[in-house]
Coordinates of C-alpha atoms in Angstrom, one line a residue:
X1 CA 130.2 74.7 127.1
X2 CA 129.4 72.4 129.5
X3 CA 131.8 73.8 132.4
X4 CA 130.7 76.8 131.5
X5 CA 126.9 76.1 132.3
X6 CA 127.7 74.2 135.6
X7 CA 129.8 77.0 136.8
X8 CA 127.2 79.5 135.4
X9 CA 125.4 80.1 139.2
X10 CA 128.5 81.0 140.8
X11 CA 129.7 83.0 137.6
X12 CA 126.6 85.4 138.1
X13 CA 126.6 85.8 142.0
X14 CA 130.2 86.9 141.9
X15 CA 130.6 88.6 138.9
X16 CA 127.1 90.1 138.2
X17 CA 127.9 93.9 137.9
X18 CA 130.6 93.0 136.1
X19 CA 130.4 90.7 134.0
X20 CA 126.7 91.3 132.8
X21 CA 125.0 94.3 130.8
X22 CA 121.7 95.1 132.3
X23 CA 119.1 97.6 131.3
X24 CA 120.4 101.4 130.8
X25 CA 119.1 104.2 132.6
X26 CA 118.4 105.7 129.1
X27 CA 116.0 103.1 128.9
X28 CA 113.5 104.7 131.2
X29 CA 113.5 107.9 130.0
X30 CA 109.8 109.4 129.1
X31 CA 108.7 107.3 132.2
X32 CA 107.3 108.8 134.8
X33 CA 109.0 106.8 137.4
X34 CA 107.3 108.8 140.7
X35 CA 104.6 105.6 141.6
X36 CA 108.1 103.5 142.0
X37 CA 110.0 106.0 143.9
X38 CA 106.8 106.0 146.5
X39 CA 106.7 103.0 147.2
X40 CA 110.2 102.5 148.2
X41 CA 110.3 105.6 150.4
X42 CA 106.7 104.4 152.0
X43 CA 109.1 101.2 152.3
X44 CA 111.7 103.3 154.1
X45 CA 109.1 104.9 156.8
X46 CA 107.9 100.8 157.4
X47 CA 104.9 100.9 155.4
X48 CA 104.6 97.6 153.7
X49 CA 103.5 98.2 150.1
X50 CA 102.3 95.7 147.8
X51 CA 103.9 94.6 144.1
X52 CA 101.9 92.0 141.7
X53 CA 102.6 90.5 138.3
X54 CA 99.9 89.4 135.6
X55 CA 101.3 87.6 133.2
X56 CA 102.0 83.9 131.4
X57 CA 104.1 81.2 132.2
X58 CA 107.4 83.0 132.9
X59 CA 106.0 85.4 135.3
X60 CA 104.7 81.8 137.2
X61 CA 107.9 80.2 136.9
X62 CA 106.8 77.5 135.4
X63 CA 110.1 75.9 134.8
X64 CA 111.5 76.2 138.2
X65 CA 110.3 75.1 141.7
X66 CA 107.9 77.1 143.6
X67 CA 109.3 80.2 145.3
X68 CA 111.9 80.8 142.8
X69 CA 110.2 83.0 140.5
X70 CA 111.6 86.9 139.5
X71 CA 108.9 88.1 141.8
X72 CA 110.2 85.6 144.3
X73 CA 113.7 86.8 143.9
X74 CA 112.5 90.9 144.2
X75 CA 111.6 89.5 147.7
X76 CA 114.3 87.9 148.5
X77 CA 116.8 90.7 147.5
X78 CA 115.2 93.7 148.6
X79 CA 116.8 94.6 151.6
X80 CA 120.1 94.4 150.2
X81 CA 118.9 96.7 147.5
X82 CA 116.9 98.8 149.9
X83 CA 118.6 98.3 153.1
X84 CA 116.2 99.4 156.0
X85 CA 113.4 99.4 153.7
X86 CA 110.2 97.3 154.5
X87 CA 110.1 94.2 152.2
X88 CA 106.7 94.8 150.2
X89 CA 104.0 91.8 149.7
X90 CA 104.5 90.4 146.4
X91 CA 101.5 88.9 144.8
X92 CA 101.5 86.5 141.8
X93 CA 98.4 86.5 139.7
X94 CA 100.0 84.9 136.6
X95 CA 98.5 81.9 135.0
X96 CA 100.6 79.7 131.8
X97 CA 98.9 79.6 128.9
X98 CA 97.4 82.7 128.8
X99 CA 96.7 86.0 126.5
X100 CA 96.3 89.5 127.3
X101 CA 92.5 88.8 126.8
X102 CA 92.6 86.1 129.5
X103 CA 93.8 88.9 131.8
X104 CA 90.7 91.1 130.9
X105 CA 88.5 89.0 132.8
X106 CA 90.9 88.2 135.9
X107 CA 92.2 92.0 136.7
X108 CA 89.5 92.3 139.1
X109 CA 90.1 89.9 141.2
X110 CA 93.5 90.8 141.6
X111 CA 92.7 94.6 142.1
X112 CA 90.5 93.5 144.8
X113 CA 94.1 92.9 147.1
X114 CA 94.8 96.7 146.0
X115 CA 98.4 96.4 144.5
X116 CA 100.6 98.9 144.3
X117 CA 102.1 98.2 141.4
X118 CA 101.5 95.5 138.8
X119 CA 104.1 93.4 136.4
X120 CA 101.9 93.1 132.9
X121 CA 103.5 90.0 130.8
X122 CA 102.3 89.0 128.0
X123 CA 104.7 89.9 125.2
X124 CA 106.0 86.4 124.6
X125 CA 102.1 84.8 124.0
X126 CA 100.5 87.5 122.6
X127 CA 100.8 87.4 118.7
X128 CA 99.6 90.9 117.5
X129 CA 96.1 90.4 116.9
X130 CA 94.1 93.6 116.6
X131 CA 92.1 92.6 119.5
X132 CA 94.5 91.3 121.5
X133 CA 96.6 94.5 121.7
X134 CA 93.4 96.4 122.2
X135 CA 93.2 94.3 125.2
X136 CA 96.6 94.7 126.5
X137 CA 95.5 98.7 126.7
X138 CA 92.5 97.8 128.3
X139 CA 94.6 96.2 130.7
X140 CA 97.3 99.2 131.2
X141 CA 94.1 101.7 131.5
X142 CA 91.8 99.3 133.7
X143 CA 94.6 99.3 136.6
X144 CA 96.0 102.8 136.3
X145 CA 92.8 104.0 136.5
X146 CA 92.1 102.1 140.0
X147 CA 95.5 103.3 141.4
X148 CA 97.4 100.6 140.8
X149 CA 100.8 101.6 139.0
X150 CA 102.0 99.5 135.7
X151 CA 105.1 98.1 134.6
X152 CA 105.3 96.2 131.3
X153 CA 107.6 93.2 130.7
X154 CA 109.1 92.8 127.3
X155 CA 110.7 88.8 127.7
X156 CA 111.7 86.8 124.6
X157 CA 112.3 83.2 123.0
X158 CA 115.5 81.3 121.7
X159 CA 115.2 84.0 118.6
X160 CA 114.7 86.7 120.8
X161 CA 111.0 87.6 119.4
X162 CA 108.3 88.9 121.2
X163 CA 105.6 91.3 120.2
X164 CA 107.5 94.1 121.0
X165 CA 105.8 97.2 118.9
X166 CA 102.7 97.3 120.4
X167 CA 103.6 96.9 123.5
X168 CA 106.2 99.2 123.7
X169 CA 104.2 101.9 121.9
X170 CA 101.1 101.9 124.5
X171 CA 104.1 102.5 127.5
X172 CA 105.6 104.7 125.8
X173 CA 101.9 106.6 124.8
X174 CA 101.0 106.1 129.0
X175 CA 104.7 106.7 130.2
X176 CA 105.0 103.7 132.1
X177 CA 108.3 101.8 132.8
X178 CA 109.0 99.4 129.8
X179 CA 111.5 97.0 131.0
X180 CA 112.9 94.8 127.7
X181 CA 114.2 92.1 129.1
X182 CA 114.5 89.8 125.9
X183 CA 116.9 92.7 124.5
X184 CA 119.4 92.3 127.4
X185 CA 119.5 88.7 127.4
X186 CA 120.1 88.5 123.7
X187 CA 122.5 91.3 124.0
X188 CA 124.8 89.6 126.3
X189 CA 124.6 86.2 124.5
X190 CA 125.8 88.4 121.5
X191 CA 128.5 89.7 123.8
X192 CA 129.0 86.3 124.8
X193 CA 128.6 87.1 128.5
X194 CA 126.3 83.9 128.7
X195 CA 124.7 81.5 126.3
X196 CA 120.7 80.9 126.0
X197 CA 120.6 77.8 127.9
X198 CA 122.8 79.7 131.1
X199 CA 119.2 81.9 130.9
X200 CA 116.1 79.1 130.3
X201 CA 115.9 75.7 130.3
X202 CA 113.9 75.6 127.2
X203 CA 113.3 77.7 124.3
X204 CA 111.7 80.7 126.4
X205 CA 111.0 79.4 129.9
X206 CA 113.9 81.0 132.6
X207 CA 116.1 78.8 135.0
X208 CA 116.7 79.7 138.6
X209 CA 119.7 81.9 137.1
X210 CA 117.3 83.2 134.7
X211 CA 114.8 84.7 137.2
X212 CA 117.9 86.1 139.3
X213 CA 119.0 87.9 136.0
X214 CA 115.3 89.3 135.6
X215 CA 114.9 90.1 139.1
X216 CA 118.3 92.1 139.2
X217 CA 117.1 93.7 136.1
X218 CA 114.1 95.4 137.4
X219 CA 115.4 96.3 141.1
X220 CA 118.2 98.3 139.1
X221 CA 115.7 100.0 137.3
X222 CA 113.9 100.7 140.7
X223 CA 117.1 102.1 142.2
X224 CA 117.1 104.2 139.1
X225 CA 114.0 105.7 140.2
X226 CA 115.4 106.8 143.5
X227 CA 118.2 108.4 141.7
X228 CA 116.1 109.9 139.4
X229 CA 114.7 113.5 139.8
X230 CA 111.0 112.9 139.9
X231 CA 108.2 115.5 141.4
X232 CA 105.4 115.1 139.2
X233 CA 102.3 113.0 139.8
X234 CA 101.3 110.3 137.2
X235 CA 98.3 111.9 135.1
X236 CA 96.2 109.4 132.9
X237 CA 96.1 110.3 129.1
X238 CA 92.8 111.1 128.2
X239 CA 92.5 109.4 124.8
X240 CA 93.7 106.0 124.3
X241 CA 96.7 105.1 122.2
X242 CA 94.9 102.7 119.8
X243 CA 90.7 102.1 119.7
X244 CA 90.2 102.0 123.1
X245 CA 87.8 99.4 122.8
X246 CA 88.4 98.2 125.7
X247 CA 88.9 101.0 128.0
X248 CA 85.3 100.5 129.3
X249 CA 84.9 96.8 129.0
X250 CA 81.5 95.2 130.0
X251 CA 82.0 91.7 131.5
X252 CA 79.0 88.7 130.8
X253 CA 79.6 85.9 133.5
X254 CA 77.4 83.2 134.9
X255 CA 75.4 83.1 132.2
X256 CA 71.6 82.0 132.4
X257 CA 70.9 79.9 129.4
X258 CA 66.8 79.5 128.5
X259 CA 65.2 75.6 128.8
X260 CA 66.7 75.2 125.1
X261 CA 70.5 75.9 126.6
X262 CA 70.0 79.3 124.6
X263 CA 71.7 82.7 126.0
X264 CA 71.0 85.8 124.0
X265 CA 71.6 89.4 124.7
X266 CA 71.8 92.5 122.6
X267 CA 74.5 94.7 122.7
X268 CA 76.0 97.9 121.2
X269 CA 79.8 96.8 120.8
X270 CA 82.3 97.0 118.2
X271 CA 84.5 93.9 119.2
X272 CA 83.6 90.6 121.7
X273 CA 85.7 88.3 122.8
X274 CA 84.9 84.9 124.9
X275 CA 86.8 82.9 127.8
X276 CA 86.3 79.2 128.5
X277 CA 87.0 76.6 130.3
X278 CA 88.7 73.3 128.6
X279 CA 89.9 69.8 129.6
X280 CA 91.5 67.2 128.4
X281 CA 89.0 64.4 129.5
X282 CA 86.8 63.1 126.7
X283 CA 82.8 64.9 126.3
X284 CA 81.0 66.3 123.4
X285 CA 80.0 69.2 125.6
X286 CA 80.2 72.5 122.5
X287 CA 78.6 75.5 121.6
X288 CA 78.1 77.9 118.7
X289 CA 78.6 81.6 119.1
X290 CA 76.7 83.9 116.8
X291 CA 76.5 86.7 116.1
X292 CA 73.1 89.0 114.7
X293 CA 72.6 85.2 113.7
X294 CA 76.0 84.3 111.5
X295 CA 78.2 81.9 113.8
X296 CA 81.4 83.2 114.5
X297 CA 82.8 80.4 116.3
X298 CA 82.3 76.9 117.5
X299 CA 83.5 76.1 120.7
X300 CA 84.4 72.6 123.1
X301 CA 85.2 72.0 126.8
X302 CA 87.5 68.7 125.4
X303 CA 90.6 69.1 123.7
X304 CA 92.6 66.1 123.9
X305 CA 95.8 68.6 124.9
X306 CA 93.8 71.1 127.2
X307 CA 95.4 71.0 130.9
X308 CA 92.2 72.2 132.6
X309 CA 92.8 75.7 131.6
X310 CA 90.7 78.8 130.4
X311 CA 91.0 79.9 126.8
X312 CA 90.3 82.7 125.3
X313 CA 89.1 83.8 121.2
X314 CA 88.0 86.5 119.5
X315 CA 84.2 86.4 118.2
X316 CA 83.9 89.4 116.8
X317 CA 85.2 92.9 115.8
X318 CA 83.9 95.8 113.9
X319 CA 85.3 98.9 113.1
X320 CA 82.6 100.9 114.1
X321 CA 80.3 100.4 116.8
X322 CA 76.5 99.4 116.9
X323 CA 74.1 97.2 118.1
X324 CA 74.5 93.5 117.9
X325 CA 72.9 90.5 118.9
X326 CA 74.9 88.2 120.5
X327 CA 73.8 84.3 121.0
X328 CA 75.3 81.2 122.4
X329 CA 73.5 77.8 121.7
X330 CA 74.0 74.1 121.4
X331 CA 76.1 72.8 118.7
X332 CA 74.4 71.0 115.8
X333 CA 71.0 71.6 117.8
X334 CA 71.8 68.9 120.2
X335 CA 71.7 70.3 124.1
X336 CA 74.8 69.4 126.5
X337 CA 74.7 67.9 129.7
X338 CA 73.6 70.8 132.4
X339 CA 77.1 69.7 134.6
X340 CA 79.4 69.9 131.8
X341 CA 77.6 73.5 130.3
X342 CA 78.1 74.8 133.7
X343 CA 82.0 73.8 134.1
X344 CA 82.5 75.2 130.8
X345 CA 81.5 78.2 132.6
X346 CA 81.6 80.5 129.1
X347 CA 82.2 84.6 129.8
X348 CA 81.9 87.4 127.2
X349 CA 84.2 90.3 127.1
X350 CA 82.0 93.4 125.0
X351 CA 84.3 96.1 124.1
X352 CA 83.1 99.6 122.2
X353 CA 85.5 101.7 119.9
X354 CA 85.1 104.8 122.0
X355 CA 83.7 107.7 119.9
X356 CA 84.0 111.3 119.4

């Protein structure tokens, strides 16, 4: 095992076609695989196009050095994929740690650099939640609908689980490329072409050969899409796959709190869900979020194993809409220090089922 994982690197450069299964053609059938194809032909007449990825940890590259990420390693090999072809900007928006609901409230700011096409990964954090899928479609919907493209990443752990259903069945209901990842790599350690730890360093997080194998994964499937027979335009559905409740999410930020440290607003919604702001050094900054006067949660800015990151939970959900009144206040009555309320800098995502 052990000569087998130091010789692993040189293993895949030399024998990649051959010696690895990648994803099939068959795969991306019911895609409509036009959006790709444009950008590599724009690519070929010099234009320089633009390719992001939203995602988690493994998008980042959090177990590997800076620069050697899958998105990294699209860059790196697209000319010899594409020769001629202008090397696109690649953009990575992904932050570890992070939900589908996370991504609900930082999609703007990456629309506002106008990709082309986005990576979506969230299949490994996401557990299922009825809200958190809902948000994954607002996500899909949000950026088609502003002309950015979508790809969704399906990667995996040691066990090769990953919320793969709903996931795959919102691509497959939008027809947008569904690249599963987590099946190829599981289906070559089956095949014994490589083990687990030739892939990741840890139980889910890629090595340097890891991101090569992802990145070689997807710029077949792009090639594929120049192959491919493709005239039609990409047409939105018009009905949502699941709820849709957050096809026409209302965002709450900077939010002005009364002299008693009091916001309240009243809203009709069906589901809420709030993003925060945690550390790991010690306050007794926390707040209660109610709803039409019941708290729903209790929320703090310290938790001893926070890494100065943004969480997100789900307040509330309904299955029919209405009007609600929506209230964040001190904890326990007692007000917070003004600094440490404003650094825990608390947004509200409002979703509404949409309706007949």
């Amino acid at each position: 095992i052990t000569t087998r994982i130091l010789t692993f690197s040189i293993f895949w450069r030399r024998n990649e076609m051959e010696q690895c299964s990648y994803i099939q053609p068959e795969a991306m059938e019911g895609a409509n695989l036009q959006p790709i194809r444009e950008i590599i032909e724009a690519g070929m007449r010099g234009e320089k196009k633009k390719i992001a990825a939203l995602g988690a940890s493994v998008s980042k590259g959090e177990a590997v050095k800076k620069g050697n990420a899958f998105l990294n390693k699209m860059e790196q090999k697209w000319e010899s994929y594409f020769p001629g072809s202008t090397v696109p900007e690649f953009i990575n928006a992904s932050v570890s740690g992070t939900f589908s609901a996370n991504a609900l409230f930082a999609m703007d700011e990456l629309l506002q650099k106008k990709p082309d096409l986005v990576f979506l990964d969230y299949s490994v954090n996401d557990p299922g939640q009825y809200y958190l899928q809902e948000a994954f479609e607002g996500l899909v919907h949000h950026f088609l609908e502003n002309g950015t493209y979508v790809c969704v990443l399906l990667f995996c752990n040691q066990n090769g689980n990953c919320t793969r259903g709903a996931m795959t069945r919102i691509a497959h209901y939008y027809h947008i490329p569904l690249l599963d990842i987590g099946s190829v790599v599981m289906e070559n350690i089956r095949e014994n072409r490589f083990l687990w730890q030739d892939y990741a360093s840890d139980y889910v997080h890629p090595r340097i050969e890891g991101h090569e194998f992802i990145a070689d994964n997807i710029m077949h499937c792009f090639q594929y899409a120049m192959e491919k027979e493709e005239t039609n335009s990409y047409i939105i559905p018009e009905n949502p796959c699941f709820d849709g409740s957050f096809w026409k999410l209302e965002k709450l930020e900077n939010l002005s709190y009364d002299d008693d440290q009091v916001f309240t607003v009243d809203k009709y919604c069906s589901v809420v869900v709030a993003e925060y702001f945690q550390t790991a050094q010690e306050n007794d900054c926390k707040v209660e979020i109610l709803v039409d006067g019941e708290v729903k949660e209790c929320v703090e800015l310290h938790w001893e194993f926070a890494w100065d990151n943004r969480l997100v939970r789900m307040i509330f959900v309904e299955p029919k809409a209405d009007w609600h009144t929506i209230e964040i206040r001190p904890a326990g009555g007692k007000q917070n220090d003004q600094e440490l309320l404003k650094q825990f800098d608390i947004k509200l995502g409002i979703g509404c089922l949409l309706e007949d």
